[in-house]
PDB file of C-alpha atoms in Angstrom:
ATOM      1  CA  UNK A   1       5.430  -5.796  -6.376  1.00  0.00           C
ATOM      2  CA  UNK A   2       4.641  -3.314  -3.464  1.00  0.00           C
ATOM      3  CA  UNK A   3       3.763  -0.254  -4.942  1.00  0.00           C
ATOM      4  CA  UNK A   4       2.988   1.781  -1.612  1.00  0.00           C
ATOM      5  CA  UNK A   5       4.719   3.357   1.351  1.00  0.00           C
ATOM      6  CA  UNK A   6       2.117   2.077   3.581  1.00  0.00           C
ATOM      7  CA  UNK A   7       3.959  -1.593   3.771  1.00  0.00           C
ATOM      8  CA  UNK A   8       6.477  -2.324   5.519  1.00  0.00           C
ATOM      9  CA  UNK A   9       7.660  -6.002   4.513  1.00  0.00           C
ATOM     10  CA  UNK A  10      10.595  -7.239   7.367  1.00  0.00           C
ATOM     11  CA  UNK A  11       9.341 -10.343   5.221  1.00  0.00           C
ATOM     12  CA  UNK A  12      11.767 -12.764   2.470  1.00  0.00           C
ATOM     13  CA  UNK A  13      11.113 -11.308  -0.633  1.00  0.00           C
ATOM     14  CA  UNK A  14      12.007 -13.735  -3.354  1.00  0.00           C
ATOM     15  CA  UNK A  15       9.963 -13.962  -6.458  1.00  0.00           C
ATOM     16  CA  UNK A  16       7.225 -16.398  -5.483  1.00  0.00           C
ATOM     17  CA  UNK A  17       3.923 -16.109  -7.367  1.00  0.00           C
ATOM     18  CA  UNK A  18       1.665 -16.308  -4.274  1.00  0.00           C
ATOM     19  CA  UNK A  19       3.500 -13.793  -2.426  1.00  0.00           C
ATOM     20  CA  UNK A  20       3.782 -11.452  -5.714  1.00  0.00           C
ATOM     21  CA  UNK A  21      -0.044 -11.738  -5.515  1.00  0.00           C
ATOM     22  CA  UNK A  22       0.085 -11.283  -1.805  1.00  0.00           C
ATOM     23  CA  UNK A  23       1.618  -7.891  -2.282  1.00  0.00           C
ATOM     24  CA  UNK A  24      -0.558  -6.544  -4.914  1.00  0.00           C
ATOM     25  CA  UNK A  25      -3.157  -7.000  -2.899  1.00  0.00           C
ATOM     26  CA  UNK A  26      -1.914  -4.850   0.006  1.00  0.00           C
ATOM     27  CA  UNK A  27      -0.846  -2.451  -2.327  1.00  0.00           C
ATOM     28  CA  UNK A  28      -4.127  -1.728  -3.902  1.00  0.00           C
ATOM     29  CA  UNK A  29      -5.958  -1.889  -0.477  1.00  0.00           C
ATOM     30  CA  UNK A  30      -3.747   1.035   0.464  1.00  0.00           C
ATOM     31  CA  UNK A  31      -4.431   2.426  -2.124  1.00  0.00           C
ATOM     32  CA  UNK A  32      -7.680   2.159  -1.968  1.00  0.00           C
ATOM     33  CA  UNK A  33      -7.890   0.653  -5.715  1.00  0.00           C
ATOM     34  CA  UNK A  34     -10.983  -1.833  -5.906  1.00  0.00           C
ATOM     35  CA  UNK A  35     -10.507  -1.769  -9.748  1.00  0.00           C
ATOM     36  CA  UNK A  36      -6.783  -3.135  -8.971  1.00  0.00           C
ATOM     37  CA  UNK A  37      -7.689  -5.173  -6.412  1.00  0.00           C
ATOM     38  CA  UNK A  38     -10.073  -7.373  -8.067  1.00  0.00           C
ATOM     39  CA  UNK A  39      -7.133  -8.102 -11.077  1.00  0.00           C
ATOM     40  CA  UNK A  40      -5.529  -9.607  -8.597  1.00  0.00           C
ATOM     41  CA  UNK A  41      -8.138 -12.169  -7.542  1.00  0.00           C
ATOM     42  CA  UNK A  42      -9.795 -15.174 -10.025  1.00  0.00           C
ATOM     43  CA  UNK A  43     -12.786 -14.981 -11.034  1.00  0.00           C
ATOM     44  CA  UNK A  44     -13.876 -17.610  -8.732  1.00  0.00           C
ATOM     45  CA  UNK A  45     -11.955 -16.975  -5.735  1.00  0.00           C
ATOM     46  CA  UNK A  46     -12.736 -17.320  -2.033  1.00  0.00           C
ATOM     47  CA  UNK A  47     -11.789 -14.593   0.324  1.00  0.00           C
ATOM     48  CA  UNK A  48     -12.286 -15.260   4.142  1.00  0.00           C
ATOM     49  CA  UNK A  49     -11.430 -12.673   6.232  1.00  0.00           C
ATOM     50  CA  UNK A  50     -11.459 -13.463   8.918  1.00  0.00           C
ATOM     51  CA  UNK A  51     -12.106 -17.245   8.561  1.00  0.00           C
ATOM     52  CA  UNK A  52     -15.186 -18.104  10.003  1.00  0.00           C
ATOM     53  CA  UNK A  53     -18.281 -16.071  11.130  1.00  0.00           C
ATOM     54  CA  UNK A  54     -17.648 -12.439  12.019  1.00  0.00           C
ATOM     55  CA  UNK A  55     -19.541  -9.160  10.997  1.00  0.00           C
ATOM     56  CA  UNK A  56     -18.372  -9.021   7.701  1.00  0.00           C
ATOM     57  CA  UNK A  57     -19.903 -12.797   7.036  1.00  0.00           C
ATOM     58  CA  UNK A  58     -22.016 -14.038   9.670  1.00  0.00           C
ATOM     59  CA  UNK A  59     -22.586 -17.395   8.145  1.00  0.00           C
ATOM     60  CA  UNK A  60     -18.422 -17.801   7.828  1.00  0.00           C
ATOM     61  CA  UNK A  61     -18.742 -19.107   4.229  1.00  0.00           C
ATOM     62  CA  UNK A  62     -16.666 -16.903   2.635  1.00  0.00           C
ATOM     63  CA  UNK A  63     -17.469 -14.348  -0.174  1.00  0.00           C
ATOM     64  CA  UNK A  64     -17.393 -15.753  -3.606  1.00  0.00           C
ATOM     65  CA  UNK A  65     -16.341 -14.682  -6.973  1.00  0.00           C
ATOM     66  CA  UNK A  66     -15.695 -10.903  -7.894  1.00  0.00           C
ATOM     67  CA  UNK A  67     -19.323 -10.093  -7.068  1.00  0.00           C
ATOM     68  CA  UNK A  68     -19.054 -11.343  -3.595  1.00  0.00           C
ATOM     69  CA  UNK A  69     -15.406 -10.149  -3.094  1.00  0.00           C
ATOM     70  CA  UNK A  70     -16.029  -6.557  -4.315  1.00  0.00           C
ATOM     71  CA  UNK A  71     -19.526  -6.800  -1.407  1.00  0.00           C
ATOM     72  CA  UNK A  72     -16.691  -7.820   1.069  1.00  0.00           C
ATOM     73  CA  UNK A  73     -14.770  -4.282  -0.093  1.00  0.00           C
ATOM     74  CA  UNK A  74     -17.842  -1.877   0.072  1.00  0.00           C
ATOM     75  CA  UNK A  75     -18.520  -3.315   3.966  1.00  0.00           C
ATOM     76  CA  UNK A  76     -14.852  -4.016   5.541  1.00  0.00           C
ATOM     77  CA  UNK A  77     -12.692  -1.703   3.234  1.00  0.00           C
ATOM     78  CA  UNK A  78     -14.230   0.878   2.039  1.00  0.00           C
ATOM     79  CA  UNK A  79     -15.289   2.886   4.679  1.00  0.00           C
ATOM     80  CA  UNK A  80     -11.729   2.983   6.233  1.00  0.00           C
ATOM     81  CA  UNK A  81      -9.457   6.122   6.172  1.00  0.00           C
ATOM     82  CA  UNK A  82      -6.091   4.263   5.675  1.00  0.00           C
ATOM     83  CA  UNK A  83      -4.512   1.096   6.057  1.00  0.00           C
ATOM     84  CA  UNK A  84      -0.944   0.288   7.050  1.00  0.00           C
ATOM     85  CA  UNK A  85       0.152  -3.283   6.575  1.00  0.00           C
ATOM     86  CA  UNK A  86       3.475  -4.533   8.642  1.00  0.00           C
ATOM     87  CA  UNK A  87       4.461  -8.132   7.619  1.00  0.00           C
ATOM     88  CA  UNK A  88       6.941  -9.616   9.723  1.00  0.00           C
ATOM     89  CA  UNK A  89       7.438 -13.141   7.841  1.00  0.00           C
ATOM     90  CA  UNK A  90       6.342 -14.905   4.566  1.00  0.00           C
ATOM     91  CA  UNK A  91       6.769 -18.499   3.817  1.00  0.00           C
ATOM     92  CA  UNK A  92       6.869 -19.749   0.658  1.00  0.00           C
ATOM     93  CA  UNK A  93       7.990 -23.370  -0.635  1.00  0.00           C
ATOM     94  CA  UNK A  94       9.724 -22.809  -4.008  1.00  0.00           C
ATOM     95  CA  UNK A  95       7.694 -24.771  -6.252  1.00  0.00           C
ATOM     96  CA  UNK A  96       4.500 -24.291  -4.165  1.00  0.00           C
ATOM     97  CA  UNK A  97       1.447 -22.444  -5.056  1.00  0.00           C
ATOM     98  CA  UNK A  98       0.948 -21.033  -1.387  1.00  0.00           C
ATOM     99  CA  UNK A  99       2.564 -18.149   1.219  1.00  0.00           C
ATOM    100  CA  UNK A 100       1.804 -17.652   4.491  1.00  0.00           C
ATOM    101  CA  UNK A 101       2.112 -14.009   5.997  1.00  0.00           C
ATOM    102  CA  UNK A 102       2.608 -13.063   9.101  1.00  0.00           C
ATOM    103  CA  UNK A 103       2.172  -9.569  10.302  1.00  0.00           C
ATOM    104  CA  UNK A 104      -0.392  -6.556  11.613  1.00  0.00           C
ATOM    105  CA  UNK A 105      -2.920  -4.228   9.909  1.00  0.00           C
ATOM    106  CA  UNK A 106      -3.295  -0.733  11.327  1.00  0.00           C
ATOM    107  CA  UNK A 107      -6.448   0.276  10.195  1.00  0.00           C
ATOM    108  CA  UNK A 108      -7.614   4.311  10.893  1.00  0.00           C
ATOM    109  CA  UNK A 109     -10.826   5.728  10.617  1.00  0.00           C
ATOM    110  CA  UNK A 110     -12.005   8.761   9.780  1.00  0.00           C
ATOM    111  CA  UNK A 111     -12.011  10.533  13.343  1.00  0.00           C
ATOM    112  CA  UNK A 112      -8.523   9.326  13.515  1.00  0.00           C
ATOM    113  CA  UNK A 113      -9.307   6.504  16.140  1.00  0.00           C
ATOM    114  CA  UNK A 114      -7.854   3.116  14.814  1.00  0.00           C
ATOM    115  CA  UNK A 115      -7.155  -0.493  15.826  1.00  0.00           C
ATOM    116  CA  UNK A 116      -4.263  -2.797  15.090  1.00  0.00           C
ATOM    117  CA  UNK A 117      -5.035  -6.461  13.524  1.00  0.00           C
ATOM    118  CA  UNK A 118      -2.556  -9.033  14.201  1.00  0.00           C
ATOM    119  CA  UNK A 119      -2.989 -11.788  11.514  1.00  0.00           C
ATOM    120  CA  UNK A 120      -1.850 -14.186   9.643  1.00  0.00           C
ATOM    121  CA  UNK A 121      -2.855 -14.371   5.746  1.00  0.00           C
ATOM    122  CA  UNK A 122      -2.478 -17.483   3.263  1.00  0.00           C
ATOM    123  CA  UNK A 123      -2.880 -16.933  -0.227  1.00  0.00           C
ATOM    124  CA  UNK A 124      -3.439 -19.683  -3.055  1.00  0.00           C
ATOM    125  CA  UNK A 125      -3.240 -18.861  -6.906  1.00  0.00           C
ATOM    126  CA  UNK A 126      -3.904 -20.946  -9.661  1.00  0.00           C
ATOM    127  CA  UNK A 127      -1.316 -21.544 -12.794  1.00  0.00           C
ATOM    128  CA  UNK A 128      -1.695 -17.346 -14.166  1.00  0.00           C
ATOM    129  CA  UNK A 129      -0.712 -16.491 -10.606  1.00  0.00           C
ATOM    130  CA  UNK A 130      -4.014 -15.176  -9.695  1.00  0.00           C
ATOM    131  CA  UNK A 131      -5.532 -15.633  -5.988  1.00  0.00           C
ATOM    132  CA  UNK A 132      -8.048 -18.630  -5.814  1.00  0.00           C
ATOM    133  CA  UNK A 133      -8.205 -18.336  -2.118  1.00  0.00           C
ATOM    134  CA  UNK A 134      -7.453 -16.089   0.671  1.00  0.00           C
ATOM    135  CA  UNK A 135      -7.668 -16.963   4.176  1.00  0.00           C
ATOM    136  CA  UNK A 136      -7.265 -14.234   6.973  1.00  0.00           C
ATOM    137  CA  UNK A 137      -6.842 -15.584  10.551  1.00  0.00           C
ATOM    138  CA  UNK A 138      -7.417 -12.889  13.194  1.00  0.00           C
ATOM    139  CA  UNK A 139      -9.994 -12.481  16.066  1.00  0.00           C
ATOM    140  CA  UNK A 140     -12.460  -9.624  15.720  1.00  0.00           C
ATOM    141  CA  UNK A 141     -12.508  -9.248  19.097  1.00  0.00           C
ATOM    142  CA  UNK A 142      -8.665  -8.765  19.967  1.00  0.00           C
ATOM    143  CA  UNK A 143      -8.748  -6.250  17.082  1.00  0.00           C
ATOM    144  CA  UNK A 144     -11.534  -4.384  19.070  1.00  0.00           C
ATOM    145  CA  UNK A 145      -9.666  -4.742  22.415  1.00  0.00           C
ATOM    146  CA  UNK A 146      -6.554  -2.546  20.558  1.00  0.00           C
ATOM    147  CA  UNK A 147      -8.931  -0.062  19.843  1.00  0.00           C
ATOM    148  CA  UNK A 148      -7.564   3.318  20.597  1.00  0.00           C
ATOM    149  CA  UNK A 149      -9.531   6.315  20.361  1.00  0.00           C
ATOM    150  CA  UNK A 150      -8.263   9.620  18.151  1.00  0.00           C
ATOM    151  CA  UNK A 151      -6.561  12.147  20.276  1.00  0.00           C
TER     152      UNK A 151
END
């Protein structure tokens, strides 16, 4: 289900309905597909990225439901250049509804400075396979530390 060169997955890659999902979501973030990326998502999901309070949530509830989800894309996705996802390892229970990626975002901006996100991303979908929840672990401020300045 990746449908763009900026992925690399060094990741299993059996047919497991959470990690399908996971991987249509990194595609259309590359791609820079809201439209795409909100099929992908139920309609009352619960993205937290990262989990807990940061910049893009200060009160580290989440954002809720497409309308929330899509506010979450106009404020952390939006205004970025390009992203290029690397995921090292996935695990998956057969059975399960649940993965668990592990891996690093690259994420340039448009004055070609960029930062690198190590992270590690759970996804939950309900019975049609779409993401109820989404839970990013990462620490804003090691992403800023890797900042690196165009040049």
């Amino acid at each position: 289900m990746i449908t763009s060169d900026a992925i690399a997955w060094n990741a299993p890659n059996d047919l497991h309905p959470a990690r399908t999902a996971s991987q249509r979501s990194y595609s259309a973030v590359a791609r820079g597909d809201l439209a795409e990326w909100l099929t992908v998502y139920a309609e009352d999901a619960v993205l937290e990225d990262p989990v807990g309070p940061s910049m893009f949530d200060p009160e580290g509830i989440g954002h809720h439901g497409h309308a929330g989800i899509s506010a979450f894309w106009e404020k952390a996705i939006a205004p970025i250049a390009s992203f290029e996802f690397t995921i090292n390892d996935s695990f998956a229970n057969p059975g399960s509804n649940t993965c668990a990626n592990i891996g690093s975002i690259r994420t340039s901006f448009p004055d070609g400075s960029f930062t690198v996100t190590d992270l590690i991303m759970v996804y939950v979908v309900d019975d049609a396979g779409l993401v109820k929840s989404m839970k990013a672990y990462w620490e804003p401020d090691r992403t800023m530390a890797s900042f690196t300045a165009a040049g």
